[in-house]
Steps between C-alpha positions, in 0.01 A plus 500: 500500500436558870379144565801347326735734689348403834511130412866532408564658838336207675689240298836664565421532871412132527803381305737695721393332824790257523758770424341731756510233768873467447572872512278625781595498862284334762178698544437632847171599656409797717186365658385821665468684167422193295788559256734235369836628381775361284793596278476390138788558259626775731163677527324533834132409487214480751137411456185451703267242346166637620158386388312717255486575128749791489880494495723799564858485374767760578855535372674711765826643365767672706509793258328793674598864481764468775711288260466735200828552314352814344213697660168383359629186327316263738176686425564466126570127527183447704298682232647275230314207657247338265640667188633296208701178534615255230220266607210745482434867442363722775170516308476122479578466870223748583245322281587154627492616863153647447385188316603289800337742744826576681680817601861617491655772713848634565612698803813687596612541860829615643600136552335317211339480160197274537329331204166347597242294314157395631307239308292183504700210645511294182680781318812492720728364221405780261551782748821352637641491149384857438670635814811298419516664156468845657787419734738308275453641151332840477568666166573841656473668162612859452163603353317351799690732732418801282139420416363297794721489807616862493144642504410259782793625707382858454142404589612321818705803605213740426251297702751463785564875510125552546497277810623686809542174693729359232697825477551494877605133492763578239620798702525313829699218336734750335561680829535175695730302270630732222632218277371144462159504668502877457508486120176606326263216428399637161699642212526878509481740205872569539597131479662395172402136451622329184399160371859382549479597868175305540647195326809508720289526815278215385805278443626583850180446697277257307696198617438187703685637802261798514178306441247349739182341361205491737154363434169446672276226364771279344682189621876491545559216254325672210671831573840326515440330165408832339815665633711225347313525170518873446779645713771235504714699255445840664829661605612429856644848556594650834263634763433874489657688788544851635695635798328459836227759547610799705253737662598864449193711575433855397207715394344561158225744407322434172249757368210338312129547433440126553409548866647580840693243698771479765694182566793428728675175571791299626674192358728230631565130462194279468342468845151398621523787748426737211179311424387498861568872542304575181213292634513677837487839329230387256288766338332284237187355658406136446129585529324712238361833623708470818829673583601209723676517834865526401724787607458672163121457506488847658592643157163381361656313212742778407817313606606137483812289550631246251799269456641436153718188499796468264775244469735603780306798633175606668365850438243629752311810390234716660292686246257789548252613235238772460517877489822670616333583833381140545843366411668730751262384772528131405880522478519647849266226626724235339804637681301500825407136436867413458577679826229298672661177377846626595374554856405133526262245350239330716451121476154556350628734226791267425266200473275688258800616297637147474161364391470766230854439377437124477183554300670746262796267445282198428250692288788622281552137393149469356403535133724595204690752714573216741655294219736790430595510870562125503712531186706784645567298816583193292764697310644653816513194724443198277182402681140616527387702802413290803211664680576335832843666496351834392246487781763396753724792404215749530388355834855535632490879456518665842358824634857620554596445133190690379576780746862513383401524133263789572780676691735459202248652261455798730869556570684397184494634146192395304389520136216741425312623194233766457289485184250752369466859618837487670498866601227414751622157610714461813869417500618199697675712762180695556348172616794429728674255268852493355538471123 
């Protein structure tokens, strides 16, 4: 059954070549990343034909939690991935994937639902068809929600509640954005999610206009043919949208036994200055068993800076972990580090910060996570990231712009969250911040 199914995939892919050539736009290449990109039947695609026996294929869908019509519905739709379709049952898909030695994953972010398959190169037609079925014709049966998906939603939420870092991330996003990017990533116990709600959301977001297909280890011609074979009749739809992200700020305190953590941050439009400032502050050493030489290295690994990029917004956070006493000390040290930057950045520190930001930006484009980043950019701009432009933008960051950003964080309202034994954790104003 499996061999005949795979053979059928190959035959249909080959027979569609002429039709695909007529429908696709001229493929373009981004030499610095090695991707070729194209638009086929209204679907944006990009692929990097690298040598090696393994192919990674990602369907990146503009359907993350920020677009949820009902809280938790994006999480439910993501968890319906790889369940039953008219073509094959979820059990059959699992057995065939294992027989071929491949793997299937699904991921939910605030921007996207990402369906990813990794497999031996020759099995591209089979896995492309499988992901296409998940996208275009999931059964979304009522009993699947009750018996399979519902318990998975509860398990995800339970595991997330036991992770202080995740709890803090949810809190900081809620304080920073409120709606949109501030919506919970996972379904909550209070969310009423019906199968009709999931079906309606699927119809709205699983469309050509919300889809980018990105691959590593496949050539553009083969990928184009497969798109024409299996997704030509997918609905065109309209691109998902939300109001422009607004930064509000504020402070949340969340009691939990999952661990102690304090995080504060600031958000604005996407800017490489955020990345350079995060690199200047540092805190996470690049050498094992060493605290590094960044400004936050004085906290001995108890505080670190990070930038989370979203479509239309950059969120810079500084997070402190440990005991309440260690967090209080590390939080104060983080504020002192910001004051140091606000007083002026030396050419040496700026150069190091720019180098770190360039590495982080380019490293984020590696591996399966990199395919998701490429897909998100493809949906937002219509083209794959161009590393030369990314590097140029980061190198154009000035000491004055980094200094100005640090001053804004110190003087303007920020978002803050304390997680854990909150009675012993400091408030933002006790650290000299405004929340």
